[in-house]
């Protein structure tokens, strides 16, 4: 059968499916270690709504290893004293001592806006040799071959890589294609984002 869909001839070392914060950070860590990374992201633009708000000192150290320590510090706020939740009468509902510096040398608690943090990571990735980002490419199929995996996207294009990493968040397509099990411990709670 004749192939009509475009196929990139190059075989990348690692393909990341999804370019949220985990894919952005992993792309920097891999590329800075000399690896050739292809990132395929479904949406044409970064998602602009705040979601995650907090990371600890160990994650600060990972940002540092990815070469963005100073830039990340510029968009985060450490907790000066106690972290508190109050009701409308001002009564403290939750009070946690998250002050000070952790063993990794970063503040124990760092607050941020996810779009700002992602902007730091995507700017760094854009300037990092070894990272190819293709937006508007939803991965819809993965085919494993002897020495590579072929990734097909919704545009009909195909890409190839020696390794694929599922950085596609909750409800991961990549995980759904892996022969692996999930253990559900039945944890559930109603949550609100404040
Ligand atoms: C409403 C809401 C509130 C939240 N509040 C908090 C909070 O208060 N604190 C906190 O720590 N965390 C919070 N989170 C969670 C936080 O946003 C996530 O933990 C974080 O975004 C996970 O990053 P990720 O890179 O793993 O996944 P995601 O951010 O989900 O990124 C995955 C990326 O993969 C892409 N993708 C998915 N499938 C494909 C595919 N087949 N092909 C190509 N690309 C694909 C997606 O478009 C997306 O860009 C919240 C999440 C939501 C939805």
Coordinates of C-alpha atoms and ligand atoms in Angstrom, one line a residue:
X1 CA 0.0 0.0 0.0
X2 CA 1.3 3.5 -0.8
X3 CA 1.9 5.7 2.2
X4 CA 0.2 9.1 1.7
X5 CA 0.7 10.6 5.2
X6 CA 3.8 12.7 5.9
X7 CA 6.4 10.8 7.9
X8 CA 9.4 12.5 9.5
X9 CA 12.4 10.3 8.5
X10 CA 14.5 11.2 11.6
X11 CA 14.4 8.8 14.6
X12 CA 14.5 10.8 17.8
X13 CA 16.0 9.4 20.9
X14 CA 13.0 10.2 23.2
X15 CA 9.5 11.3 22.3
X16 CA 7.4 13.0 25.0
X17 CA 3.7 12.7 24.5
X18 CA 2.3 15.9 26.2
X19 CA 4.0 19.2 27.0
X20 CA 2.5 20.2 30.4
X21 CA 4.8 21.0 33.3
X22 CA 6.1 17.4 33.6
X23 CA 6.9 17.2 29.9
X24 CA 8.5 20.6 29.9
X25 CA 10.7 19.8 32.9
X26 CA 11.7 16.4 31.6
X27 CA 12.5 17.8 28.1
X28 CA 15.0 20.2 29.8
X29 CA 16.5 17.5 32.0
X30 CA 17.0 15.1 29.0
X31 CA 18.2 17.7 26.5
X32 CA 20.7 19.2 29.0
X33 CA 22.1 15.6 29.5
X34 CA 22.7 15.5 25.7
X35 CA 19.6 13.6 24.5
X36 CA 17.6 14.5 21.4
X37 CA 13.9 15.1 22.5
X38 CA 10.8 15.4 20.5
X39 CA 7.7 16.8 22.3
X40 CA 4.3 16.3 20.8
X41 CA 1.5 18.5 22.4
X42 CA -2.1 18.3 21.5
X43 CA -3.0 22.0 22.0
X44 CA -1.7 24.8 19.7
X45 CA -1.2 27.2 22.7
X46 CA -0.2 26.7 26.3
X47 CA -3.2 26.3 28.7
X48 CA -3.7 29.7 30.4
X49 CA -5.7 28.8 33.6
X50 CA -4.0 28.4 37.0
X51 CA -4.2 25.0 38.5
X52 CA -1.2 23.7 40.5
X53 CA -0.1 26.2 43.2
X54 CA 2.7 24.7 45.3
X55 CA 6.0 22.8 45.2
X56 CA 8.4 21.9 48.0
X57 CA 12.2 22.3 48.4
X58 CA 13.0 19.0 46.7
X59 CA 11.2 20.1 43.5
X60 CA 13.1 23.4 43.7
X61 CA 16.2 21.4 43.4
X62 CA 14.9 19.6 40.3
X63 CA 14.2 23.0 38.7
X64 CA 17.8 24.0 39.6
X65 CA 19.1 20.9 37.8
X66 CA 17.1 21.9 34.8
X67 CA 18.9 25.2 34.6
X68 CA 15.8 27.3 35.6
X69 CA 16.4 27.8 39.3
X70 CA 16.7 31.6 39.2
X71 CA 13.9 32.1 36.8
X72 CA 11.6 29.9 38.9
X73 CA 12.5 31.7 42.1
X74 CA 11.4 35.0 40.3
X75 CA 7.8 33.7 39.8
X76 CA 7.4 32.0 43.2
X77 CA 6.6 33.2 46.7
X78 CA 7.9 31.3 49.8
X79 CA 5.6 31.0 52.8
X80 CA 6.9 33.7 55.2
X81 CA 5.4 32.3 58.4
X82 CA 2.4 29.9 58.7
X83 CA 0.2 28.7 55.9
X84 CA -3.4 29.2 57.0
X85 CA -6.9 28.6 55.7
X86 CA -9.5 30.9 57.4
X87 CA -13.3 31.0 57.2
X88 CA -15.1 34.3 56.5
X89 CA -15.1 35.2 60.2
X90 CA -11.3 35.0 60.2
X91 CA -11.1 31.8 62.3
X92 CA -8.1 29.6 61.3
X93 CA -9.3 26.3 59.9
X94 CA -5.9 24.9 59.0
X95 CA -2.5 26.2 60.2
X96 CA 0.7 24.6 59.1
X97 CA 4.3 25.8 59.8
X98 CA 5.8 25.8 56.3
X99 CA 8.4 28.5 57.0
X100 CA 12.1 28.3 56.5
X101 CA 14.5 26.5 54.2
X102 CA 14.4 22.7 53.5
X103 CA 17.3 20.3 53.3
X104 CA 17.5 20.9 49.5
X105 CA 18.3 24.5 50.1
X106 CA 15.0 25.9 48.8
X107 CA 12.1 27.2 50.8
X108 CA 10.0 24.4 52.3
X109 CA 6.9 25.8 50.5
X110 CA 6.8 27.7 47.3
X111 CA 3.6 29.1 45.8
X112 CA 3.2 30.0 42.2
X113 CA 0.7 30.4 39.3
X114 CA 0.9 27.5 36.9
X115 CA 0.8 29.5 33.7
X116 CA 3.7 31.7 34.9
X117 CA 5.7 28.7 35.9
X118 CA 5.0 27.0 32.5
X119 CA 6.0 30.2 30.7
X120 CA 9.5 29.9 32.4
X121 CA 9.8 26.3 31.4
X122 CA 8.6 26.7 27.8
X123 CA 10.9 29.7 27.3
X124 CA 13.8 27.7 28.5
X125 CA 12.9 24.7 26.4
X126 CA 12.6 27.0 23.3
X127 CA 16.2 28.1 23.8
X128 CA 17.6 24.7 24.6
X129 CA 19.4 22.8 21.9
X130 CA 18.1 19.2 21.5
X131 CA 14.4 19.9 22.0
X132 CA 11.9 19.9 19.1
X133 CA 8.4 20.9 20.1
X134 CA 5.5 20.3 17.8
X135 CA 2.2 21.8 19.0
X136 CA -1.2 20.9 17.5
X137 CA -0.2 17.2 17.4
X138 CA -2.4 14.8 19.4
X139 CA -0.9 11.4 19.5
X140 CA -3.6 8.9 18.5
X141 CA -1.5 5.7 17.9
X142 CA 1.7 4.1 19.0
X143 CA 3.3 1.2 17.2
X144 CA 6.2 -0.6 18.6
X145 CA 8.9 -1.9 16.2
X146 CA 12.2 -3.6 16.9
X147 CA 14.3 -0.5 17.3
X148 CA 11.8 2.3 17.5
X149 CA 8.2 3.3 18.2
X150 CA 6.1 5.0 15.6
X151 CA 3.8 7.8 16.8
X152 CA 0.8 8.8 14.7
X153 CA -1.0 12.1 15.4
X154 CA -4.4 13.4 14.6
X155 CA -3.0 15.3 11.6
X156 CA -2.0 12.0 10.0
X157 CA 1.7 12.7 10.5
X158 CA 4.0 10.1 11.9
X159 CA 7.1 10.5 14.0
X160 CA 9.6 8.0 15.3
X161 CA 11.6 7.6 18.5
X162 CA 13.7 5.0 20.4
X163 CA 11.8 5.7 23.6
X164 CA 8.4 7.2 24.3
X165 CA 7.4 8.8 27.7
X166 CA 3.8 9.5 28.6
X167 CA 3.8 13.0 30.0
X168 CA 0.2 13.4 29.0
X169 CA -1.3 13.9 32.4
X170 CA -4.3 12.3 34.0
X171 CA -6.3 10.0 31.7
X172 CA -3.0 9.4 29.9
X173 CA -3.3 7.9 26.4
X174 CA 0.2 6.4 26.7
X175 CA -0.7 4.6 29.9
X176 CA -3.8 3.2 28.2
X177 CA -1.6 1.6 25.6
X178 CA 0.8 0.1 28.1
X179 CA 0.4 -3.5 29.4
X180 CA 0.3 -2.3 33.0
X181 CA -2.1 -2.3 35.9
X182 CA -3.3 0.4 38.2
X183 CA -3.9 -0.2 41.8
X184 CA -6.9 1.8 43.1
X185 CA -6.8 2.1 46.8
X186 CA -10.2 3.7 46.8
X187 CA -9.1 7.1 48.0
X188 CA -11.7 9.8 47.3
X189 CA -12.5 13.2 48.5
X190 CA -14.4 16.3 47.4
X191 CA -12.0 19.1 46.8
X192 CA -12.1 22.8 46.1
X193 CA -9.5 25.0 44.6
X194 CA -9.2 28.3 46.5
Ligands
LIG1 C1 -9.0 22.2 38.1 C2 -7.7 21.8 38.5 C3 -7.1 22.3 39.7 C4 -5.9 21.9 40.1 N1 -5.4 22.4 41.3 C5 -4.1 22.0 41.7 C6 -3.6 22.6 42.9 O1 -4.2 23.4 43.6 N2 -2.4 22.2 43.3 C7 -1.6 21.3 42.6 O2 -0.5 21.0 43.0 N3 -2.1 20.8 41.4 C8 -3.3 21.1 41.0 N4 -3.9 20.6 39.8 C9 -3.1 19.6 39.2 C10 -2.0 20.1 38.3 O3 -2.6 21.1 37.4 C11 -1.4 18.9 37.6 O4 -0.8 18.1 38.6 C12 -0.3 19.3 36.6 O5 -0.8 20.1 35.6 C13 0.2 17.9 36.0 O6 1.1 18.2 35.1 P1 1.4 17.2 33.9 O7 2.4 17.8 33.0 O8 1.6 15.8 34.5 O9 0.0 17.1 33.1 P2 -0.9 18.2 32.4 O10 -0.7 19.5 33.0 O11 -2.3 17.6 32.3 O12 -0.3 18.2 31.0 C14 -0.4 17.1 30.1 C15 -0.3 17.6 28.6 O13 -0.4 16.5 27.8 C16 -1.2 16.9 26.7 N5 -1.8 15.7 26.1 C17 -2.7 14.9 26.7 N6 -2.9 13.8 25.9 C18 -2.2 14.0 24.7 C19 -2.0 13.3 23.5 N7 -2.7 12.1 23.3 N8 -1.2 13.8 22.6 C20 -0.5 14.9 22.8 N9 -0.6 15.7 23.9 C21 -1.5 15.2 24.9 C22 -2.3 17.8 27.3 O14 -2.8 18.7 26.3 C23 -1.4 18.6 28.3 O15 -0.8 19.8 27.8 C24 -5.1 20.9 39.4 C25 -5.7 20.4 38.2 C26 -6.9 20.9 37.8 C27 -7.5 20.3 36.5

